Amino acid sequence: MAAADTTEQTPWARRSRRLWRLVGSVLLAGLFVGILLSQLELADLTSLLRSVSGLWVLGAVGAYMAMAIARGVRFWLMTKRSTSIVRLSAIAGAQALLLSILPMRTGEVSFVGLLGRERGVGVSWASKILVAVRLLDLAAVSIIFIIAASISSDVPVAARAVIPLATLGLAAPVGLLAWPAQVAGVVRRPVMWVVGNPLLGRLPGISKLSGFLDRTMSVSDPRWFRRMLPGLLALSVAVWGASTLLAYACLRALAVPVGGLEAAFLTSILVLSSVLPVHGIGGYGPQNAIGAGLLMSLGIARHVAIPAHLAWHTLQLAIAAVVGAVGWLITTATEPRGSGEVVPATGADGREE
């Protein structure tokens, strides 16, 4: 038994498991896309493409660029203004592209790789920023969902039943960011019980959750971050507000009759569903089925909803490719400011570590 356990922990065994998970994810994604494509009529698709509005496509490009800039400003604050907003916005665009095109959310690694080489950041600090950014995103998307589900009369009534859960999705990350040691201390006890259980500890994601709590609790004095939290949360709402405008512009470009609040509802659900590590190259897969289903829940006919979401996804991916390619060129053509300097690492409280 001991020998078997040792073999399982070899680098080759770990790479093999990751490869099989990747292949399984891509195949499952292909299955979803294939099912959706099998329900398409060529006439429906060509009719949709003929109605594309170039003006709204330009609006979508502008919304995507605004989203990248808001992310760059957020990075600028979280890295103690160590480099320019332009460079950090370029990093945000490049990272968003890699996150979009790589399967199983492996693009998250690019976040640490790109941001970690900036002046005064480093891999450890970039990893902490990644955790904080994802918590801020969860809080911001929860705010957008609550507003859309509460106000819009076109959003399905069943969505309003999720508002209490969305409120928790807002309160929990804000609590973890403001009081990480206290909140994580309460949560960690049941999580460690689960991890220590021989059966439950094997559930996917349990060990990652434990590691996440450990990283969160490593912030010994979060007073600096607590002061910055209102501004960072406002910037996060701006990021996903721009994402809502992007969705609205893409749908209007395709002549799909969806209002702004309904676009906010769609965006919030799709963002939350995107954390599932079951999508292939370019993010195609279950998200397309979810998106088409959401459009149908808003009263869009099936023969319009399916090609509309596939076209929306493709248009958004094309915009991400253009903006991300430009961002990548900026990050590779220029050196990080002060990259040759030795800069003390700082913790989440702004003190040197």
GROMACS .gro file of C-alpha atoms in nm:
model
  353
    1MET     CA    1   0.000   0.000   0.000
    2ALA     CA    2   0.282   0.239   0.089
    3ALA     CA    3   0.449   0.172  -0.245
    4ALA     CA    4   0.128   0.248  -0.430
    5ASP     CA    5   0.091   0.577  -0.243
    6THR     CA    6   0.449   0.672  -0.329
    7THR     CA    7   0.394   0.596  -0.696
    8GLU     CA    8   0.081   0.808  -0.698
    9GLN     CA    9   0.277   1.108  -0.571
   10THR     CA   10   0.544   1.098  -0.845
   11PRO     CA   11   0.561   1.396  -1.085
   12TRP     CA   12   0.461   1.171  -1.375
   13ALA     CA   13   0.150   1.050  -1.188
   14ARG     CA   14   0.049   1.407  -1.106
   15ARG     CA   15   0.098   1.519  -1.467
   16SER     CA   16  -0.096   1.217  -1.589
   17ARG     CA   17  -0.393   1.297  -1.363
   18ARG     CA   18  -0.393   1.660  -1.478
   19LEU     CA   19  -0.379   1.549  -1.842
   20TRP     CA   20  -0.675   1.311  -1.802
   21ARG     CA   21  -0.876   1.578  -1.625
   22LEU     CA   22  -0.796   1.819  -1.906
   23VAL     CA   23  -0.896   1.568  -2.175
   24GLY     CA   24  -1.218   1.484  -1.988
   25SER     CA   25  -1.303   1.852  -1.952
   26VAL     CA   26  -1.247   1.924  -2.321
   27LEU     CA   27  -1.450   1.619  -2.428
   28LEU     CA   28  -1.739   1.715  -2.201
   29ALA     CA   29  -1.728   2.071  -2.331
   30GLY     CA   30  -1.732   1.940  -2.687
   31LEU     CA   31  -2.036   1.729  -2.604
   32PHE     CA   32  -2.229   2.035  -2.481
   33VAL     CA   33  -2.136   2.242  -2.787
   34GLY     CA   34  -2.221   1.954  -3.018
   35ILE     CA   35  -2.567   1.917  -2.862
   36LEU     CA   36  -2.631   2.290  -2.904
   37LEU     CA   37  -2.507   2.293  -3.264
   38SER     CA   38  -2.728   1.994  -3.347
   39GLN     CA   39  -3.031   2.207  -3.254
   40LEU     CA   40  -2.932   2.492  -3.484
   41GLU     CA   41  -3.079   2.558  -3.824
   42LEU     CA   42  -2.841   2.720  -4.071
   43ALA     CA   43  -3.108   2.975  -4.161
   44ASP     CA   44  -3.136   3.086  -3.796
   45LEU     CA   45  -2.761   3.140  -3.773
   46THR     CA   46  -2.728   3.326  -4.103
   47SER     CA   47  -3.027   3.546  -4.016
   48LEU     CA   48  -2.865   3.636  -3.685
   49LEU     CA   49  -2.530   3.717  -3.845
   50ARG     CA   50  -2.692   3.939  -4.110
   51SER     CA   51  -2.839   4.158  -3.837
   52VAL     CA   52  -2.504   4.236  -3.667
   53SER     CA   53  -2.463   4.607  -3.593
   54GLY     CA   54  -2.110   4.741  -3.630
   55LEU     CA   55  -2.185   5.040  -3.406
   56TRP     CA   56  -2.286   4.815  -3.116
   57VAL     CA   57  -1.975   4.602  -3.176
   58LEU     CA   58  -1.765   4.916  -3.126
   59GLY     CA   59  -1.961   4.981  -2.807
   60ALA     CA   60  -1.876   4.630  -2.690
   61VAL     CA   61  -1.507   4.694  -2.758
   62GLY     CA   62  -1.527   5.015  -2.554
   63ALA     CA   63  -1.697   4.835  -2.264
   64TYR     CA   64  -1.431   4.563  -2.266
   65MET     CA   65  -1.151   4.821  -2.262
   66ALA     CA   66  -1.323   5.001  -1.973
   67MET     CA   67  -1.334   4.670  -1.786
   68ALA     CA   68  -0.959   4.617  -1.843
   69ILE     CA   69  -0.879   4.970  -1.723
   70ALA     CA   70  -1.093   4.927  -1.408
   71ARG     CA   71  -0.905   4.604  -1.337
   72GLY     CA   72  -0.575   4.786  -1.394
   73VAL     CA   73  -0.669   5.060  -1.147
   74ARG     CA   74  -0.764   4.791  -0.896
   75PHE     CA   75  -0.423   4.625  -0.941
   76TRP     CA   76  -0.260   4.967  -0.906
   77LEU     CA   77  -0.416   5.017  -0.563
   78MET     CA   78  -0.349   4.661  -0.448
   79THR     CA   79   0.019   4.676  -0.552
   80LYS     CA   80   0.072   5.003  -0.360
   81ARG     CA   81   0.090   5.208  -0.685
   82SER     CA   82   0.418   5.036  -0.772
   83THR     CA   83   0.385   5.072  -1.149
   84SER     CA   84   0.174   5.250  -1.411
   85ILE     CA   85  -0.199   5.200  -1.458
   86VAL     CA   86  -0.138   5.154  -1.832
   87ARG     CA   87   0.094   4.859  -1.774
   88LEU     CA   88  -0.134   4.702  -1.516
   89SER     CA   89  -0.435   4.745  -1.749
   90ALA     CA   90  -0.233   4.569  -2.018
   91ILE     CA   91  -0.162   4.285  -1.774
   92ALA     CA   92  -0.535   4.267  -1.695
   93GLY     CA   93  -0.620   4.239  -2.066
   94ALA     CA   94  -0.359   3.970  -2.129
   95GLN     CA   95  -0.462   3.772  -1.822
   96ALA     CA   96  -0.832   3.789  -1.917
   97LEU     CA   97  -0.748   3.650  -2.261
   98LEU     CA   98  -0.548   3.359  -2.118
   99LEU     CA   99  -0.826   3.287  -1.869
  100SER     CA  100  -1.075   3.283  -2.158
  101ILE     CA  101  -0.887   3.057  -2.397
  102LEU     CA  102  -0.724   2.805  -2.163
  103PRO     CA  103  -0.939   2.514  -2.039
  104MET     CA  104  -1.028   2.426  -1.680
  105ARG     CA  105  -0.948   2.783  -1.564
  106THR     CA  106  -0.576   2.708  -1.591
  107GLY     CA  107  -0.541   3.069  -1.704
  108GLU     CA  108  -0.553   3.167  -1.335
  109VAL     CA  109  -0.184   3.074  -1.323
  110SER     CA  110  -0.111   3.358  -1.568
  111PHE     CA  111  -0.240   3.606  -1.310
  112VAL     CA  112   0.041   3.519  -1.069
  113GLY     CA  113   0.296   3.487  -1.349
  114LEU     CA  114   0.227   3.826  -1.507
  115LEU     CA  115   0.164   4.027  -1.192
  116GLY     CA  116   0.431   3.855  -0.984
  117ARG     CA  117   0.718   3.998  -1.190
  118GLU     CA  118   0.612   4.358  -1.132
  119ARG     CA  119   0.817   4.587  -0.911
  120GLY     CA  120   0.761   4.521  -0.541
  121VAL     CA  121   0.506   4.244  -0.597
  122GLY     CA  122   0.655   3.897  -0.631
  123VAL     CA  123   0.482   3.561  -0.662
  124SER     CA  124   0.373   3.538  -0.296
  125TRP     CA  125   0.209   3.880  -0.294
  126ALA     CA  126   0.053   3.820  -0.639
  127SER     CA  127  -0.104   3.497  -0.506
  128LYS     CA  128  -0.261   3.687  -0.216
  129ILE     CA  129  -0.387   3.953  -0.456
  130LEU     CA  130  -0.547   3.678  -0.667
  131VAL     CA  131  -0.738   3.549  -0.364
  132ALA     CA  132  -0.851   3.903  -0.273
  133VAL     CA  133  -0.953   3.982  -0.631
  134ARG     CA  134  -1.170   3.672  -0.657
  135LEU     CA  135  -1.340   3.757  -0.326
  136LEU     CA  136  -1.401   4.113  -0.447
  137ASP     CA  137  -1.542   3.976  -0.773
  138LEU     CA  138  -1.782   3.751  -0.585
  139ALA     CA  139  -1.904   4.044  -0.375
  140ALA     CA  140  -1.945   4.274  -0.677
  141VAL     CA  141  -2.129   4.013  -0.887
  142SER     CA  142  -2.359   3.944  -0.590
  143ILE     CA  143  -2.444   4.316  -0.572
  144ILE     CA  144  -2.524   4.326  -0.944
  145PHE     CA  145  -2.739   4.013  -0.920
  146ILE     CA  146  -2.935   4.144  -0.620
  147ILE     CA  147  -3.008   4.474  -0.800
  148ALA     CA  148  -3.112   4.306  -1.125
  149ALA     CA  149  -3.325   4.036  -0.962
  150SER     CA  150  -3.495   4.285  -0.729
  151ILE     CA  151  -3.583   4.553  -0.986
  152SER     CA  152  -3.637   4.385  -1.321
  153SER     CA  153  -3.986   4.252  -1.390
  154ASP     CA  154  -3.853   4.032  -1.673
  155VAL     CA  155  -3.615   3.832  -1.456
  156PRO     CA  156  -3.772   3.493  -1.364
  157VAL     CA  157  -3.951   3.499  -1.029
  158ALA     CA  158  -3.749   3.196  -0.918
  159ALA     CA  159  -3.433   3.408  -0.934
  160ARG     CA  160  -3.560   3.622  -0.647
  161ALA     CA  161  -3.548   3.317  -0.422
  162VAL     CA  162  -3.169   3.319  -0.468
  163ILE     CA  163  -3.133   3.674  -0.329
  164PRO     CA  164  -3.065   3.553   0.031
  165LEU     CA  165  -2.787   3.329  -0.103
  166ALA     CA  166  -2.650   3.621  -0.306
  167THR     CA  167  -2.656   3.834   0.009
  168LEU     CA  168  -2.440   3.571   0.175
  169GLY     CA  169  -2.217   3.580  -0.133
  170LEU     CA  170  -2.176   3.951  -0.068
  171ALA     CA  171  -2.129   3.939   0.309
  172ALA     CA  172  -1.893   3.640   0.328
  173PRO     CA  173  -1.614   3.771   0.101
  174VAL     CA  174  -1.635   4.122   0.248
  175GLY     CA  175  -1.608   3.969   0.596
  176LEU     CA  176  -1.309   3.757   0.492
  177LEU     CA  177  -1.135   4.058   0.341
  178ALA     CA  178  -1.200   4.287   0.638
  179TRP     CA  179  -1.154   4.035   0.921
  180PRO     CA  180  -0.975   3.735   0.764
  181ALA     CA  181  -0.838   3.577   1.081
  182GLN     CA  182  -1.167   3.602   1.272
  183VAL     CA  183  -1.398   3.482   0.992
  184ALA     CA  184  -1.161   3.214   0.866
  185GLY     CA  185  -1.112   3.095   1.224
  186VAL     CA  186  -1.485   3.025   1.252
  187VAL     CA  187  -1.505   2.857   0.910
  188ARG     CA  188  -1.181   2.662   0.938
  189ARG     CA  189  -1.295   2.429   1.217
  190PRO     CA  190  -1.574   2.254   1.018
  191VAL     CA  191  -1.361   2.258   0.703
  192MET     CA  192  -1.072   2.086   0.876
  193TRP     CA  193  -1.319   1.831   1.014
  194VAL     CA  194  -1.428   1.759   0.658
  195VAL     CA  195  -1.068   1.741   0.533
  196GLY     CA  196  -0.979   1.505   0.816
  197ASN     CA  197  -1.269   1.271   0.742
  198PRO     CA  198  -1.146   0.975   0.530
  199LEU     CA  199  -1.453   0.988   0.304
  200LEU     CA  200  -1.547   1.357   0.285
  201GLY     CA  201  -1.184   1.467   0.259
  202ARG     CA  202  -1.168   1.313  -0.088
  203LEU     CA  203  -1.435   1.545  -0.227
  204PRO     CA  204  -1.297   1.766  -0.508
  205GLY     CA  205  -1.204   2.115  -0.395
  206ILE     CA  206  -1.188   2.042  -0.021
  207SER     CA  207  -0.809   2.058   0.000
  208LYS     CA  208  -0.809   2.375  -0.212
  209LEU     CA  209  -1.059   2.534   0.026
  210SER     CA  210  -0.833   2.451   0.319
  211GLY     CA  211  -0.535   2.603   0.140
  212PHE     CA  212  -0.740   2.912   0.057
  213LEU     CA  213  -0.823   2.962   0.425
  214ASP     CA  214  -0.459   2.921   0.519
  215ARG     CA  215  -0.358   3.188   0.266
  216THR     CA  216  -0.633   3.418   0.388
  217MET     CA  217  -0.537   3.378   0.753
  218SER     CA  218  -0.174   3.459   0.668
  219VAL     CA  219  -0.273   3.827   0.674
  220SER     CA  220  -0.185   3.907   1.033
  221ASP     CA  221  -0.295   4.273   1.036
  222PRO     CA  222  -0.538   4.366   0.757
  223ARG     CA  223  -0.585   4.729   0.867
  224TRP     CA  224  -0.439   4.865   0.543
  225PHE     CA  225  -0.662   4.643   0.330
  226ARG     CA  226  -0.965   4.726   0.544
  227ARG     CA  227  -0.908   5.098   0.472
  228MET     CA  228  -0.885   5.026   0.100
  229LEU     CA  229  -1.185   4.790   0.092
  230PRO     CA  230  -1.459   5.046   0.005
  231GLY     CA  231  -1.260   5.177  -0.292
  232LEU     CA  232  -1.164   4.829  -0.410
  233LEU     CA  233  -1.523   4.711  -0.383
  234ALA     CA  234  -1.641   5.015  -0.584
  235LEU     CA  235  -1.380   4.937  -0.851
  236SER     CA  236  -1.494   4.574  -0.857
  237VAL     CA  237  -1.853   4.683  -0.914
  238ALA     CA  238  -1.720   4.905  -1.196
  239VAL     CA  239  -1.542   4.603  -1.347
  240TRP     CA  240  -1.857   4.393  -1.356
  241GLY     CA  241  -2.072   4.691  -1.446
  242ALA     CA  242  -1.855   4.726  -1.757
  243SER     CA  243  -1.899   4.352  -1.813
  244THR     CA  244  -2.276   4.406  -1.801
  245LEU     CA  245  -2.243   4.684  -2.060
  246LEU     CA  246  -2.033   4.447  -2.270
  247ALA     CA  247  -2.305   4.180  -2.257
  248TYR     CA  248  -2.574   4.438  -2.337
  249ALA     CA  249  -2.376   4.576  -2.634
  250CYS     CA  250  -2.304   4.226  -2.770
  251LEU     CA  251  -2.672   4.128  -2.750
  252ARG     CA  252  -2.782   4.456  -2.908
  253ALA     CA  253  -2.522   4.400  -3.181
  254LEU     CA  254  -2.700   4.070  -3.251
  255ALA     CA  255  -3.045   4.237  -3.235
  256VAL     CA  256  -3.147   4.029  -2.931
  257PRO     CA  257  -3.414   4.223  -2.736
  258VAL     CA  258  -3.264   4.223  -2.385
  259GLY     CA  259  -3.261   4.525  -2.151
  260GLY     CA  260  -2.983   4.650  -1.925
  261LEU     CA  261  -3.111   4.491  -1.604
  262GLU     CA  262  -3.165   4.161  -1.784
  263ALA     CA  263  -2.806   4.182  -1.916
  264ALA     CA  264  -2.691   4.233  -1.556
  265PHE     CA  265  -2.885   3.922  -1.452
  266LEU     CA  266  -2.729   3.720  -1.736
  267THR     CA  267  -2.379   3.846  -1.660
  268SER     CA  268  -2.396   3.769  -1.288
  269ILE     CA  269  -2.515   3.411  -1.339
  270LEU     CA  270  -2.266   3.341  -1.619
  271VAL     CA  271  -1.977   3.481  -1.416
  272LEU     CA  272  -2.064   3.255  -1.123
  273SER     CA  273  -2.103   2.953  -1.353
  274SER     CA  274  -1.764   3.024  -1.514
  275VAL     CA  275  -1.585   2.906  -1.198
  276LEU     CA  276  -1.679   2.548  -1.291
  277PRO     CA  277  -1.361   2.386  -1.428
  278VAL     CA  278  -1.556   2.207  -1.701
  279HIS     CA  279  -1.508   2.399  -2.020
  280GLY     CA  280  -1.279   2.359  -2.315
  281ILE     CA  281  -1.062   2.583  -2.527
  282GLY     CA  282  -1.210   2.931  -2.548
  283GLY     CA  283  -1.451   2.866  -2.261
  284TYR     CA  284  -1.701   2.681  -2.481
  285GLY     CA  285  -1.910   2.410  -2.320
  286PRO     CA  286  -2.162   2.406  -2.034
  287GLN     CA  287  -2.159   2.787  -2.015
  288ASN     CA  288  -2.315   2.803  -2.361
  289ALA     CA  289  -2.597   2.577  -2.249
  290ILE     CA  290  -2.643   2.787  -1.935
  291GLY     CA  291  -2.640   3.110  -2.136
  292ALA     CA  292  -2.892   2.983  -2.389
  293GLY     CA  293  -3.115   2.861  -2.105
  294LEU     CA  294  -3.096   3.201  -1.934
  295LEU     CA  295  -3.192   3.378  -2.257
  296MET     CA  296  -3.489   3.144  -2.293
  297SER     CA  297  -3.589   3.220  -1.931
  298LEU     CA  298  -3.616   3.585  -2.038
  299GLY     CA  299  -3.862   3.494  -2.313
  300ILE     CA  300  -3.620   3.457  -2.605
  301ALA     CA  301  -3.725   3.177  -2.840
  302ARG     CA  302  -3.504   2.868  -2.845
  303HIS     CA  303  -3.414   2.904  -3.214
  304VAL     CA  304  -3.284   3.255  -3.134
  305ALA     CA  305  -3.135   3.193  -2.787
  306ILE     CA  306  -2.895   2.913  -2.887
  307PRO     CA  307  -2.726   3.083  -3.185
  308ALA     CA  308  -2.740   3.418  -3.000
  309HIS     CA  309  -2.539   3.294  -2.706
  310LEU     CA  310  -2.287   3.112  -2.925
  311ALA     CA  311  -2.245   3.428  -3.134
  312TRP     CA  312  -2.227   3.648  -2.821
  313HIS     CA  313  -1.961   3.421  -2.674
  314THR     CA  314  -1.760   3.423  -2.999
  315LEU     CA  315  -1.784   3.802  -3.036
  316GLN     CA  316  -1.672   3.855  -2.676
  317LEU     CA  317  -1.384   3.610  -2.727
  318ALA     CA  318  -1.276   3.795  -3.042
  319ILE     CA  319  -1.273   4.127  -2.854
  320ALA     CA  320  -1.078   3.966  -2.569
  321ALA     CA  321  -0.826   3.833  -2.825
  322VAL     CA  322  -0.765   4.179  -2.974
  323VAL     CA  323  -0.741   4.362  -2.640
  324GLY     CA  324  -0.545   4.078  -2.479
  325ALA     CA  325  -0.296   4.061  -2.769
  326VAL     CA  326  -0.230   4.434  -2.740
  327GLY     CA  327  -0.190   4.396  -2.364
  328TRP     CA  328   0.050   4.107  -2.412
  329LEU     CA  329   0.262   4.313  -2.655
  330ILE     CA  330   0.277   4.598  -2.403
  331THR     CA  331   0.383   4.369  -2.118
  332THR     CA  332   0.650   4.193  -2.325
  333ALA     CA  333   0.782   4.498  -2.512
  334THR     CA  334   0.846   4.695  -2.192
  335GLU     CA  335   1.026   4.600  -1.875
  336PRO     CA  336   0.856   4.627  -1.535
  337ARG     CA  337   0.952   4.961  -1.382
  338GLY     CA  338   1.240   4.907  -1.142
  339SER     CA  339   1.261   4.539  -1.238
  340GLY     CA  340   1.631   4.538  -1.158
  341GLU     CA  341   1.584   4.681  -0.811
  342VAL     CA  342   1.559   4.484  -0.493
  343VAL     CA  343   1.232   4.592  -0.331
  344PRO     CA  344   1.116   4.466   0.009
  345ALA     CA  345   0.806   4.249  -0.010
  346THR     CA  346   0.500   4.388   0.162
  347GLY     CA  347   0.209   4.216   0.330
  348ALA     CA  348  -0.161   4.290   0.297
  349ASP     CA  349  -0.127   4.544   0.578
  350GLY     CA  350   0.124   4.744   0.375
  351ARG     CA  351   0.417   4.658   0.603
  352GLU     CA  352   0.740   4.497   0.499
  353GLU     CA  353   0.748   4.123   0.551
   0.00000   0.00000   0.00000
